[in-house]
Coordinates of C-alpha atoms in Angstrom, one line a residue:
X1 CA 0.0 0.0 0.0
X2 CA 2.8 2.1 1.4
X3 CA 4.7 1.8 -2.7
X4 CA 1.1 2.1 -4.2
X5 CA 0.5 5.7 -2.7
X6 CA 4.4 7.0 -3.1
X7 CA 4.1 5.6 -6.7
X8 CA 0.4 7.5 -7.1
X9 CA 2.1 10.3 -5.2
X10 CA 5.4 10.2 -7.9
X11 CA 2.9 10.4 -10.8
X12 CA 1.2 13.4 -9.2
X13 CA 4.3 15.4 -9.8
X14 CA 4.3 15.2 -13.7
X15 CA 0.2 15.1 -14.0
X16 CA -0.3 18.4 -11.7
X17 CA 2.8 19.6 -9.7
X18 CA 0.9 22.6 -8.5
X19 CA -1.8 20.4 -6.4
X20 CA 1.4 17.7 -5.6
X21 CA 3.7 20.8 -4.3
X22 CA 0.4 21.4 -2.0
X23 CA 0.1 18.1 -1.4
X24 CA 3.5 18.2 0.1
X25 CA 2.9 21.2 2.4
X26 CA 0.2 19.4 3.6
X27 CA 2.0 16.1 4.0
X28 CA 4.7 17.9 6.2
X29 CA 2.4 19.7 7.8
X30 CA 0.5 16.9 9.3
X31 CA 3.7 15.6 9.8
X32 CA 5.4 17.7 11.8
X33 CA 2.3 19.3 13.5
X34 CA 1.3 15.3 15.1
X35 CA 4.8 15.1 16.4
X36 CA 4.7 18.6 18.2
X37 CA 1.6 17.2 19.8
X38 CA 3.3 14.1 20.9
X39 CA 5.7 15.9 22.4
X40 CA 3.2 18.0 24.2
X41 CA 1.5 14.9 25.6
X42 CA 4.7 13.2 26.2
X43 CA 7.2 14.8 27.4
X44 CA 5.0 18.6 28.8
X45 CA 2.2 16.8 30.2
X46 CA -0.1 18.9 28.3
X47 CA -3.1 18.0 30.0
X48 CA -5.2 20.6 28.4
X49 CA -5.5 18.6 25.1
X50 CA -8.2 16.6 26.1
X51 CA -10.4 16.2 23.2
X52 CA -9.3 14.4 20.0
X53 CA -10.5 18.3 18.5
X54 CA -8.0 19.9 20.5
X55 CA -5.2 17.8 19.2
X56 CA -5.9 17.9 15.9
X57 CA -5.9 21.9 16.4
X58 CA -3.2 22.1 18.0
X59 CA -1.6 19.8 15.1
X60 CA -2.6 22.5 12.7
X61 CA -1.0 25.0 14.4
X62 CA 2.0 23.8 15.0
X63 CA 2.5 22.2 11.6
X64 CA 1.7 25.3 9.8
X65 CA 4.1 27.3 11.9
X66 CA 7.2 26.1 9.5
X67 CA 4.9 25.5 6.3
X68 CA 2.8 28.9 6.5
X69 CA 4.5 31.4 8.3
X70 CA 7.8 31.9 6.1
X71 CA 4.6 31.9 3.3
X72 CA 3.8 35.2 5.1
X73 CA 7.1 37.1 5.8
X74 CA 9.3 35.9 2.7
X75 CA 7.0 35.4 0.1
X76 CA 9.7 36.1 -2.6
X77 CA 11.7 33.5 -1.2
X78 CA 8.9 30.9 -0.9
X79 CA 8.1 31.4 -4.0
X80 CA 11.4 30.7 -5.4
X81 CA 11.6 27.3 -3.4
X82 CA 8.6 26.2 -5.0
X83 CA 9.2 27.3 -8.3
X84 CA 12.3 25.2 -7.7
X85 CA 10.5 22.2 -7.0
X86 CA 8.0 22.5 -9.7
X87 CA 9.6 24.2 -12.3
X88 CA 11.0 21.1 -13.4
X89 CA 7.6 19.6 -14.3
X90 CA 7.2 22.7 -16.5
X91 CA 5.3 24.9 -13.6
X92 CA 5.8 28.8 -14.4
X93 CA 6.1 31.8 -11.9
X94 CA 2.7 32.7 -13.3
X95 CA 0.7 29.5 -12.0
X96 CA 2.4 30.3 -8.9
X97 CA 1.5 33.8 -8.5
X98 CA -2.1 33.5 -6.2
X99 CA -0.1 31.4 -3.7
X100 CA 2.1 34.4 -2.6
X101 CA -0.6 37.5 -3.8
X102 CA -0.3 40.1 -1.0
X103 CA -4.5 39.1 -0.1
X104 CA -3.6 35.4 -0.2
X105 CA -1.3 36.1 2.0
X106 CA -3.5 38.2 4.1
X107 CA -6.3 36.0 4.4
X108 CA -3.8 33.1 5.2
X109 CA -2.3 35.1 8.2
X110 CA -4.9 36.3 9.4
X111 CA -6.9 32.9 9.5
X112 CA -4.2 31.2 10.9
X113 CA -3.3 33.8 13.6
X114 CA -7.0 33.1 14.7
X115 CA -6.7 29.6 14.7
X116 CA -3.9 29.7 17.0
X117 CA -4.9 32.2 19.2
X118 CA -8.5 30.2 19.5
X119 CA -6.7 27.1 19.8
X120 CA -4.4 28.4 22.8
X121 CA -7.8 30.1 24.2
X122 CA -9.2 26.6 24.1
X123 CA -6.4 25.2 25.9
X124 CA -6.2 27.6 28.9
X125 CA -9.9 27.1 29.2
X126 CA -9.2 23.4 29.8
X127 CA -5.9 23.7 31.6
X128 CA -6.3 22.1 35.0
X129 CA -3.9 24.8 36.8
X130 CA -4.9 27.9 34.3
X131 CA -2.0 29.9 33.7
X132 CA -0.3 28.1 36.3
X133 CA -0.7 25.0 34.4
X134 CA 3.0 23.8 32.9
X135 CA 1.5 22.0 30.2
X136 CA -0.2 25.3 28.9
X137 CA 2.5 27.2 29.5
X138 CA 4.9 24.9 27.5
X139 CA 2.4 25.1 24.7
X140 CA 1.8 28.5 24.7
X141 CA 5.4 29.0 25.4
X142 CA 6.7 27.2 22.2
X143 CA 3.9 28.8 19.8
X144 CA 4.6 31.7 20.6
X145 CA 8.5 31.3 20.2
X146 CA 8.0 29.4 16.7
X147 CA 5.9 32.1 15.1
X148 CA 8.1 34.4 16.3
X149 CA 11.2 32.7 15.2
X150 CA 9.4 31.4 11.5
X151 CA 8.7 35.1 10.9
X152 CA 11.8 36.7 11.4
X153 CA 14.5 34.5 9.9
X154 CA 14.5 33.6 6.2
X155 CA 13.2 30.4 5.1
X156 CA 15.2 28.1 4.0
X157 CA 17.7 28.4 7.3
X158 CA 14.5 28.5 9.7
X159 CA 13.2 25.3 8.4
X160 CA 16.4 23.7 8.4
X161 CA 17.0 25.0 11.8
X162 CA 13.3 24.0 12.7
X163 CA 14.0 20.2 11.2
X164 CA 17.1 19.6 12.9
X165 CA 17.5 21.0 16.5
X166 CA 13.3 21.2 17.0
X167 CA 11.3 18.6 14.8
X168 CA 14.2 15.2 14.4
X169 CA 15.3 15.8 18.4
X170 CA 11.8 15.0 19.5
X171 CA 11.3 12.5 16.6
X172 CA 14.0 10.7 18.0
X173 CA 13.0 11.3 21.8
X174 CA 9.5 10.0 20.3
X175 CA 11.3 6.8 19.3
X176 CA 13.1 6.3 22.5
X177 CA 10.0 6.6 24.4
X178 CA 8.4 3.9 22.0
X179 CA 11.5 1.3 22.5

């Protein structure tokens, strides 16, 4: 199954490399936004994520922190990274252009910024301490250090930054915990 999808995924590239880019924005996303909650449960006894709704929230916000937010500050440079990827399937700048339009970007920011501000609302509602809670804190804590940190330094540095001191540490502290 696992060769049937990469292969369906592989043929996605030279049938429509637009959607398959998305596709893997979303795929990271997801990706790295479950194992941020993981670590949340895990290791900062985030006790405010209580609900299966919560998680999956607090997945979205924390997986679009490296996947939307340079989108928002260094839209020049994201655009060249996935003109990179696609050009080679014969992708111009032009069928690019909505992704990084100033009110794309806008409405993208803005949505997002609610989303994690509602989903960190939702969490201190449900924190057993409140603000005292660690869990919370640790949450709140990070999100606000990663949106900080994804909007102020360029792209291609913060995600490899973010990949391997932030996202592979507690991959690998995920698998330890698993042995």
């Amino acid at each position: 199954l696992y060769g049937l999808l990469g292969g369906a995924y592989l043929a996605l590239w030279f049938l429509a490399p637009v959607p398959a880019f998305l596709l893997f924005i979303g795929i990271t996303w997801a990706h790295w936004g479950q194992g941020d909650v993981y670590a949340l449960l895990a290791l900062a006894d985030a006790d405010h994520l209580r609900t299966r709704g919560q998680r999956v929230a607090t997945a979205a916000v924390r997986g679009g922190l490296p996947m939307l937010v340079p989108l928002l500050s260094y839209p020049g440079q994201y655009r060249r990274v996935a003109r990179t990827l696609t050009g080679r399937f014969g992708v111009s700048a032009a069928d690019l252009a909505p992704l990084v339009r100033a009110e794309t970007r806008l409405a993208l920011g803005a949505g997002f910024a609610l989303l994690t501000l509602g989903t960190l609302a939702v969490g201190y509602a449900r924190a057993p301490d409140g603000v005292a809670d660690d869990g919370w804190r640790v949450d709140a804590g990070e999100t606000g250090l990663l949106w900080l940190f994804f909007l102020a330094v360029p792209p291609i540095l913060a995600v490899g930054v973010y990949f391997c001191l932030w996202h592979s540490v507690r991959h690998i502290a995920r698998l330890v915990l698993l042995d």
